[in-house]
Tab-separated table of C-alpha atoms and ligand atoms in Angstrom:
chain	number	residue	atom	x	y	z
A	1142	ALA	CA	-64.636	-29.437	-141.993
A	1143	LYS	CA	-62.293	-31.563	-139.373
A	1144	VAL	CA	-65.016	-32.335	-137.421
A	1145	ALA	CA	-66.674	-34.474	-140.371
A	1146	GLY	CA	-63.662	-35.577	-141.921
A	1147	LYS	CA	-63.224	-37.173	-138.340
A	1148	ASN	CA	-67.197	-38.399	-138.717
A	1149	CYS	CA	-66.869	-39.625	-142.150
A	1150	PHE	CA	-63.419	-41.659	-141.176
A	1151	ARG	CA	-65.694	-43.096	-138.021
A	1152	PHE	CA	-68.050	-43.746	-140.533
A	1153	TYR	CA	-65.614	-45.554	-142.757
A	1154	SER	CA	-64.074	-47.785	-139.818
A	1155	ARG	CA	-67.225	-48.877	-138.202
A	1156	ALA	CA	-68.131	-50.399	-142.383
A	1157	MET	CA	-64.039	-51.692	-141.930
A	1158	ASN	CA	-64.792	-53.147	-138.870
A	1159	GLN	CA	-67.979	-54.929	-139.946
A	1160	ALA	CA	-66.490	-56.077	-143.404
A	1161	VAL	CA	-63.540	-57.580	-141.230
A	1162	GLU	CA	-65.608	-59.176	-138.675
A	1163	ARG	CA	-68.024	-60.804	-141.686
A	1164	ARG	CA	-64.692	-62.436	-143.907
A	1165	VAL	CA	-63.693	-63.842	-140.265
A	1166	HIS	CA	-67.419	-65.272	-139.631
A	1167	LEU	CA	-66.897	-66.843	-143.064
A	1168	GLU	CA	-63.684	-68.162	-142.617
A	1169	HIS	CA	-64.563	-69.691	-139.656
A	1170	GLU	CA	-68.121	-71.020	-140.890
A	1171	LEU	CA	-65.871	-71.495	-144.199
A	1172	ARG	CA	-63.397	-74.376	-142.090
A	1173	GLY	CA	-65.657	-77.328	-141.303
A	1174	ALA	CA	-68.251	-76.365	-144.283
A	1175	TRP	CA	-66.750	-79.097	-146.823
A	1176	ASP	CA	-67.241	-81.689	-143.261
A	1177	ARG	CA	-70.345	-81.062	-142.996
A	1178	GLY	CA	-71.917	-80.893	-146.413
A	1179	GLU	CA	-72.314	-77.623	-147.005
A	1180	LEU	CA	-70.296	-77.517	-150.502
A	1181	SER	CA	-70.952	-79.180	-153.466
A	1182	LEU	CA	-69.331	-79.257	-157.137
A	1183	VAL	CA	-71.810	-78.310	-160.406
A	1184	TYR	CA	-70.576	-79.012	-163.752
A	1185	GLN	CA	-70.864	-76.653	-166.493
A	1186	PRO	CA	-70.915	-78.696	-170.364
A	1187	MET	CA	-68.588	-77.492	-172.482
A	1188	PHE	CA	-68.792	-77.787	-176.333
A	1189	ARG	CA	-66.685	-78.527	-179.003
A	1190	LEU	CA	-68.089	-75.872	-182.707
A	1191	VAL	CA	-67.313	-77.878	-185.085
A	1192	ASP	CA	-69.514	-79.976	-184.346
A	1193	GLY	CA	-71.581	-78.940	-181.647
A	1194	ALA	CA	-70.567	-82.480	-179.412
A	1195	MET	CA	-70.840	-81.509	-175.838
A	1196	ILE	CA	-67.041	-82.461	-174.672
A	1197	GLY	CA	-66.644	-82.420	-171.376
A	1198	ALA	CA	-67.605	-80.052	-168.425
A	1199	GLU	CA	-66.301	-77.414	-166.085
A	1200	ALA	CA	-66.221	-78.164	-162.505
A	1201	LEU	CA	-68.057	-74.988	-160.366
A	1202	LEU	CA	-68.151	-75.106	-156.418
A	1203	ARG	CA	-70.778	-74.050	-154.764
A	1204	TRP	CA	-71.333	-73.434	-150.939
A	1205	ARG	CA	-75.154	-73.508	-149.264
A	1206	HIS	CA	-74.725	-72.499	-145.659
A	1207	PRO	CA	-77.725	-72.842	-143.232
A	1208	GLU	CA	-78.139	-69.399	-142.527
A	1209	LEU	CA	-76.115	-67.350	-145.019
A	1210	GLY	CA	-77.574	-69.177	-147.465
A	1211	PHE	CA	-75.654	-69.401	-150.895
A	1212	VAL	CA	-72.978	-67.498	-150.944
A	1213	ALA	CA	-71.106	-66.440	-154.065
A	1214	PRO	CA	-67.860	-68.019	-155.138
A	1215	SER	CA	-66.224	-65.142	-156.019
A	1216	VAL	CA	-67.038	-64.047	-152.213
A	1217	PHE	CA	-66.051	-67.606	-150.531
A	1218	ILE	CA	-63.236	-68.465	-153.102
A	1219	ASP	CA	-61.341	-65.117	-152.094
A	1220	VAL	CA	-61.704	-65.748	-148.727
A	1221	ALA	CA	-60.029	-69.581	-148.533
A	1222	GLU	CA	-57.375	-68.015	-150.923
A	1223	GLN	CA	-56.361	-65.130	-148.154
A	1224	SER	CA	-56.944	-67.440	-144.919
A	1225	GLY	CA	-54.825	-70.491	-147.045
A	1226	LEU	CA	-57.811	-73.060	-146.275
A	1227	ILE	CA	-57.812	-73.137	-150.460
A	1228	GLU	CA	-54.909	-75.737	-149.299
A	1229	VAL	CA	-57.206	-78.192	-147.866
A	1230	LEU	CA	-60.372	-77.139	-150.089
A	1231	GLY	CA	-58.641	-77.280	-153.307
A	1232	PRO	CA	-57.193	-80.685	-152.876
A	1233	GLN	CA	-60.987	-81.906	-151.883
A	1234	VAL	CA	-62.515	-80.442	-154.932
A	1235	LEU	CA	-59.968	-82.067	-156.856
A	1236	HIS	CA	-61.009	-85.232	-156.076
A	1237	ALA	CA	-64.441	-84.889	-155.425
A	1238	ALA	CA	-64.329	-83.997	-159.447
A	1239	CYS	CA	-62.124	-86.805	-161.150
A	1240	ALA	CA	-64.454	-89.423	-158.789
A	1241	ASP	CA	-67.229	-87.348	-160.889
A	1242	ALA	CA	-66.083	-87.427	-164.323
A	1243	LYS	CA	-64.299	-90.949	-163.735
A	1244	ARG	CA	-68.178	-92.481	-163.539
A	1245	TRP	CA	-69.422	-91.006	-166.151
A	1246	GLN	CA	-66.638	-92.841	-168.114
A	1247	ALA	CA	-68.079	-96.238	-166.412
A	1248	ALA	CA	-71.267	-94.891	-167.332
A	1249	ARG	CA	-70.798	-95.439	-170.628
A	1250	ASN	CA	-67.470	-96.729	-172.774
A	1251	ASP	CA	-68.666	-96.908	-176.125
A	1252	ASP	CA	-68.143	-92.615	-177.101
A	1253	GLU	CA	-66.075	-89.846	-176.642
A	1254	PRO	CA	-64.394	-89.491	-173.286
A	1255	MET	CA	-65.487	-86.605	-171.159
A	1256	PHE	CA	-62.740	-84.502	-169.562
A	1257	VAL	CA	-62.982	-82.295	-166.511
A	1258	ALA	CA	-61.907	-78.432	-166.209
A	1259	VAL	CA	-60.839	-77.818	-162.589
A	1260	ASN	CA	-60.104	-74.481	-161.496
A	1261	VAL	CA	-56.855	-74.646	-159.602
A	1262	SER	CA	-56.378	-71.206	-157.487
A	1263	PRO	CA	-52.993	-69.219	-157.345
A	1264	ARG	CA	-51.894	-70.255	-154.257
A	1265	GLN	CA	-52.262	-74.145	-154.977
A	1266	LEU	CA	-50.411	-73.138	-157.803
A	1267	ARG	CA	-47.483	-71.699	-155.486
A	1268	SER	CA	-48.034	-74.322	-153.100
A	1269	GLY	CA	-45.390	-76.471	-154.895
A	1270	ASP	CA	-47.082	-79.616	-154.657
A	1271	LEU	CA	-49.732	-79.681	-156.611
A	1272	PRO	CA	-48.041	-82.311	-159.220
A	1273	GLU	CA	-47.643	-84.434	-156.173
A	1274	VAL	CA	-51.390	-83.633	-155.373
A	1275	VAL	CA	-52.453	-84.895	-159.072
A	1276	SER	CA	-51.016	-87.795	-159.284
A	1277	ALA	CA	-51.936	-88.681	-156.089
A	1278	THR	CA	-55.897	-88.225	-156.884
A	1279	LEU	CA	-55.700	-89.638	-160.406
A	1280	ARG	CA	-53.841	-92.911	-158.750
A	1281	GLU	CA	-56.990	-93.018	-156.318
A	1282	THR	CA	-60.160	-92.147	-158.072
A	1283	GLY	CA	-58.616	-93.720	-161.622
A	1284	LEU	CA	-59.260	-90.655	-164.444
A	1285	ALA	CA	-57.300	-90.971	-167.186
A	1286	ALA	CA	-54.784	-88.187	-166.647
A	1287	ASN	CA	-55.947	-86.184	-170.223
A	1288	LEU	CA	-59.455	-86.195	-168.739
A	1289	LEU	CA	-58.007	-84.104	-166.143
A	1290	HIS	CA	-58.153	-80.360	-167.337
A	1291	LEU	CA	-56.434	-77.563	-164.557
A	1292	GLU	CA	-57.649	-74.044	-165.496
A	1293	LEU	CA	-55.259	-71.241	-163.836
A	1294	THR	CA	-55.319	-67.681	-164.535
A	1295	GLU	CA	-53.356	-65.618	-165.630
A	1296	THR	CA	-52.600	-63.823	-162.805
A	1297	ALA	CA	-51.115	-66.935	-161.067
A	1298	VAL	CA	-48.306	-67.269	-163.094
A	1299	ILE	CA	-46.886	-64.061	-163.574
A	1300	GLY	CA	-44.630	-62.989	-161.302
A	1301	ASP	CA	-42.953	-66.489	-161.147
A	1302	GLU	CA	-42.745	-67.685	-164.385
A	1303	LEU	CA	-40.181	-69.332	-164.514
A	1304	HIS	CA	-42.026	-71.537	-161.165
A	1305	ALA	CA	-45.173	-71.420	-162.851
A	1306	SER	CA	-43.799	-72.704	-166.356
A	1307	ALA	CA	-41.371	-75.915	-164.197
A	1308	LEU	CA	-44.668	-76.908	-162.776
A	1309	LEU	CA	-47.024	-76.977	-166.058
A	1310	SER	CA	-44.242	-78.617	-167.352
A	1311	GLU	CA	-45.009	-81.350	-165.252
A	1312	LEU	CA	-48.313	-81.588	-164.979
A	1313	ARG	CA	-48.597	-81.973	-168.233
A	1314	GLY	CA	-45.878	-84.764	-168.844
A	1315	MET	CA	-48.405	-86.591	-166.603
A	1316	GLY	CA	-50.975	-86.339	-169.576
A	1317	VAL	CA	-52.745	-83.728	-167.273
A	1318	ARG	CA	-53.716	-80.239	-169.930
A	1319	VAL	CA	-53.374	-76.845	-168.937
A	1320	TRP	CA	-55.952	-73.949	-169.657
A	1321	LEU	CA	-54.914	-69.778	-169.218
A	1322	ASP	CA	-58.357	-69.034	-167.437
A	1323	ASP	CA	-59.628	-65.512	-167.604
A	1324	PHE	CA	-57.311	-65.069	-170.995
A	1325	GLY	CA	-56.952	-61.588	-171.876
A	1326	THR	CA	-58.007	-59.072	-168.836
A	1327	GLY	CA	-53.913	-59.451	-167.500
A	1328	PHE	CA	-52.429	-57.271	-170.106
A	1329	SER	CA	-49.319	-59.120	-170.537
A	1330	GLY	CA	-50.806	-61.991	-171.703
A	1331	LEU	CA	-50.313	-62.273	-175.215
A	1332	SER	CA	-46.090	-62.078	-174.372
A	1333	HIS	CA	-46.907	-64.636	-171.567
A	1334	LEU	CA	-47.889	-67.685	-173.999
A	1335	ARG	CA	-44.388	-67.943	-175.319
A	1336	ARG	CA	-42.992	-68.576	-172.128
A	1337	VAL	CA	-46.273	-70.229	-170.225
A	1338	PRO	CA	-46.240	-74.214	-171.334
A	1339	VAL	CA	-50.072	-74.434	-171.708
A	1340	ASP	CA	-52.893	-76.670	-174.141
A	1341	GLY	CA	-55.216	-73.487	-174.402
A	1342	VAL	CA	-56.602	-69.964	-173.092
A	1343	LYS	CA	-60.899	-69.353	-171.843
A	1344	ILE	CA	-61.223	-66.129	-173.828
A	1345	ASP	CA	-62.202	-64.171	-170.793
A	1346	ARG	CA	-66.226	-63.822	-170.352
A	1347	SER	CA	-66.445	-60.195	-170.553
A	1348	PHE	CA	-64.679	-60.261	-174.595
A	1349	VAL	CA	-67.693	-62.304	-175.199
A	1350	ALA	CA	-70.496	-60.046	-173.871
A	1351	ASP	CA	-69.564	-57.630	-176.398
A	1352	VAL	CA	-68.208	-59.396	-179.645
A	1353	LEU	CA	-71.579	-58.577	-181.265
A	1354	ARG	CA	-71.730	-55.253	-180.516
A	1355	ASP	CA	-68.174	-53.706	-179.921
A	1356	PRO	CA	-65.684	-54.324	-183.096
A	1357	ASP	CA	-62.987	-53.815	-180.546
A	1358	ASP	CA	-63.750	-56.354	-178.882
A	1359	LEU	CA	-64.212	-58.752	-181.547
A	1360	ALA	CA	-60.826	-57.641	-183.142
A	1361	LEU	CA	-59.656	-58.947	-180.317
A	1362	THR	CA	-60.668	-61.900	-179.037
A	1363	THR	CA	-60.537	-62.809	-183.570
A	1364	ALA	CA	-56.865	-61.813	-182.820
A	1365	ILE	CA	-56.154	-63.770	-179.545
A	1366	ILE	CA	-57.958	-66.743	-181.672
A	1367	ALA	CA	-55.467	-66.520	-184.645
A	1368	MET	CA	-52.669	-66.247	-182.466
A	1369	ALA	CA	-53.563	-68.840	-179.971
A	1370	HIS	CA	-53.679	-71.391	-183.007
A	1371	SER	CA	-50.388	-70.224	-184.766
A	1372	LEU	CA	-48.716	-71.319	-181.971
A	1373	GLY	CA	-50.430	-74.697	-181.651
A	1374	ILE	CA	-52.884	-73.867	-178.729
A	1375	LEU	CA	-56.584	-74.042	-178.061
A	1376	VAL	CA	-59.253	-71.685	-177.458
A	1377	VAL	CA	-62.168	-71.826	-175.061
A	1378	ALA	CA	-64.861	-69.111	-175.123
A	1379	GLU	CA	-66.625	-68.263	-171.485
A	1380	GLY	CA	-69.996	-66.490	-171.210
A	1381	VAL	CA	-71.411	-66.922	-174.205
A	1382	GLU	CA	-75.423	-66.537	-174.044
A	1383	LYS	CA	-76.598	-65.705	-177.411
A	1384	GLU	CA	-76.566	-67.598	-180.495
A	1385	GLY	CA	-74.787	-65.153	-182.305
A	1386	GLN	CA	-72.041	-64.782	-180.406
A	1387	TYR	CA	-72.165	-68.400	-180.369
A	1388	ALA	CA	-71.954	-67.878	-184.479
A	1389	ILE	CA	-70.232	-65.221	-184.624
A	1390	LEU	CA	-66.750	-67.640	-182.391
A	1391	ARG	CA	-67.769	-70.995	-184.389
A	1392	GLU	CA	-66.943	-68.546	-187.706
A	1393	ARG	CA	-63.920	-67.139	-186.544
A	1394	GLY	CA	-62.915	-70.292	-185.600
A	1395	CYS	CA	-62.484	-70.347	-181.935
A	1396	ASP	CA	-62.383	-73.922	-180.795
A	1397	PHE	CA	-64.786	-74.323	-178.011
A	1398	ALA	CA	-67.500	-72.873	-175.602
A	1399	GLN	CA	-69.047	-72.682	-172.805
A	1400	GLY	CA	-71.953	-70.204	-170.993
A	1401	TYR	CA	-75.725	-69.597	-170.394
A	1402	TRP	CA	-77.263	-69.800	-174.317
A	1403	LEU	CA	-75.140	-73.492	-173.963
A	1404	GLY	CA	-75.689	-74.756	-170.286
A	1405	HIS	CA	-75.925	-73.454	-166.844
A	1406	PRO	CA	-73.863	-75.441	-164.668
A	1407	MET	CA	-75.862	-78.506	-162.653
A	1408	THR	CA	-75.359	-81.384	-160.521
A	1409	ALA	CA	-73.212	-83.887	-161.796
A	1410	GLU	CA	-76.877	-86.527	-161.593
A	1411	GLU	CA	-77.608	-83.905	-164.488
A	1412	PHE	CA	-75.207	-83.465	-166.495
A	1413	HIS	CA	-74.490	-87.233	-166.423
A	1414	ALA	CA	-78.395	-87.316	-167.741
A	1415	LEU	CA	-78.052	-85.436	-170.092
A	1416	ARG	CA	-75.699	-87.282	-172.034
A	1417	VAL	CA	-77.706	-90.698	-171.956
C	2040	C2E	P1	-64.698	-68.779	-163.751
C	2040	C2E	O1	-63.668	-69.911	-163.723
C	2040	C2E	O2	-64.298	-67.687	-164.736
C	2040	C2E	O3	-66.256	-69.657	-164.090
C	2040	C2E	C1	-66.994	-69.355	-164.639
C	2040	C2E	C2	-68.108	-68.105	-163.993
C	2040	C2E	O4	-68.988	-67.722	-164.678
C	2040	C2E	C3	-68.692	-69.400	-162.879
C	2040	C2E	O5	-69.473	-68.706	-162.211
C	2040	C2E	C4	-70.102	-69.715	-163.851
C	2040	C2E	O6	-71.210	-70.050	-162.702
C	2040	C2E	C5	-70.073	-68.168	-164.785
C	2040	C2E	N1	-70.745	-68.430	-165.979
C	2040	C2E	C6	-70.928	-69.271	-166.651
C	2040	C2E	N2	-71.303	-69.017	-167.791
C	2040	C2E	C7	-72.066	-67.987	-167.993
C	2040	C2E	C8	-72.180	-67.205	-168.553
C	2040	C2E	O7	-72.705	-66.996	-169.821
C	2040	C2E	N3	-72.908	-66.223	-168.241
C	2040	C2E	C9	-72.342	-64.987	-167.117
C	2040	C2E	N4	-72.276	-64.181	-166.556
C	2040	C2E	N5	-71.399	-65.885	-166.540
C	2040	C2E	C10	-71.617	-67.454	-166.559
C	2040	C2E	P2	-69.167	-69.410	-160.958
C	2040	C2E	O8	-69.356	-70.202	-160.736
C	2040	C2E	O9	-69.876	-68.383	-159.759
C	2040	C2E	O10	-67.240	-69.219	-160.357
C	2040	C2E	C11	-67.040	-67.388	-160.222
C	2040	C2E	C12	-65.511	-67.917	-159.790
C	2040	C2E	O11	-64.962	-68.455	-158.839
C	2040	C2E	C13	-64.527	-68.571	-160.581
C	2040	C2E	O12	-64.576	-67.988	-162.237
C	2040	C2E	C14	-63.873	-69.675	-160.513
C	2040	C2E	O13	-62.868	-68.483	-160.384
C	2040	C2E	C15	-64.137	-69.574	-159.142
C	2040	C2E	N6	-64.383	-71.121	-158.867
C	2040	C2E	C16	-64.950	-71.689	-159.125
C	2040	C2E	N7	-64.936	-73.126	-158.075
C	2040	C2E	C17	-63.797	-72.684	-158.093
C	2040	C2E	C18	-63.188	-73.799	-157.692
C	2040	C2E	O14	-63.821	-75.391	-156.916
C	2040	C2E	N8	-61.644	-73.734	-157.153
C	2040	C2E	C19	-61.136	-72.143	-157.210
C	2040	C2E	N9	-60.316	-72.067	-157.229
C	2040	C2E	N10	-62.145	-71.528	-157.619
C	2040	C2E	C20	-63.351	-71.595	-158.215
C	2041	CA	CA1	-62.906	-71.175	-164.604
C	2042	CA	CA1	-62.935	-67.518	-166.361
C	2043	CA	CA1	-65.678	-53.755	-174.835
C-alpha cells in the first residue's frame, strides 16, 4: 500500500507540475497577447422582454493564440486574475468596448442608444482606481456614462462590502450602471442586495437552464425577480437557449434577456450590422 501510495503521489505531482507549467506558459503568452493582436472583443446582444427590442450588448473577450488556438475565457481570465495581468488587460478591454459602443451611437442617432456591458474582475474592483480608470476612459472615448454598464460578480463584492459599496456608489454617481453578475450562485446573494448599491442583477444561467424542468429553479427565479423589483432594481436572465425559457421569463416579469436563442456573441461589425 505504501509503494502504491508513493507511485500515486508521483503521478499526482507530475500532473500537478504539468498544470503549473501550463499556467506559467499561458501567463507568459498572455502578457504580450494584446499587443500582438491576439485578443479581441465579441458582443452578445441583450433584449428587453416587454417589446423584444435590442437594447445593448455584453463585451466578451476572446484569445486566439497562433499555436494554442482559441483559449477559453474561463481559463485565461483566471490566469490574468491570479497573475495580476488583469489590471493591465481590464482597462484595455474597457477602452476598446467603450470605443466600439461610441461608434454604434455615431452611426445612428435617431433611435434608442445601445449600452455596452463590460465585465469587471474582483481584482480590478479591489485595485481601488476603477472610478479613475472609468472616468478617463469615458472622457477619452466620448461615450456617455449611462451607456456603460459594468458587470461584477457576487464574489467581488462579498467580504469587503463597505469598500465595494463606496466604489459602486462613486461609479453610479458618475452615471455608470452597475450589475451583479452570476446572481444566485452565492448563498448570501439576497441579503447583499440591501447593502450593495446596484442597478440590477443577472440571474445565473444555471437557473435559467432548468426553469422549464425544475420547479425549484423556476420558484427561485421568480422570487429573485419579485425581490429585485421590490428593491427597485432590474433583472437580466442570461443563457436563454430556448423559446420556452424566454416565454416563461417574460411571463414572470424579467426585464431583459440574453442567450444563444436570442443571439450568439459576434464581432463589433456584425453587431452593428444587426441594427441597420
Ligand atoms: P459571464 O460574464 O457569465 O459571460 C457569459 C458567458 O455565457 C459567456 O461565455 C457567453 O459566451 C456565454 N453564453 C451566452 N449565452 C449563452 C447561452 O445561451 N448558453 C450558454 N451555455 N452560454 C452562453 P464566455 O465568453 O466563454 O465567458 C466566460 C466568462 O469569462 C464570462 O462569464 C466572464 O466571467 C469571463 N469574461 C469574459 N470576458 C471577460 C472580460 O473582458 N473581462 C473579465 N473580467 N471577464 C471576462
Ligand atoms: Ca458577464
Ligand atoms: Ca454571468
Ligand atoms: Ca436545478
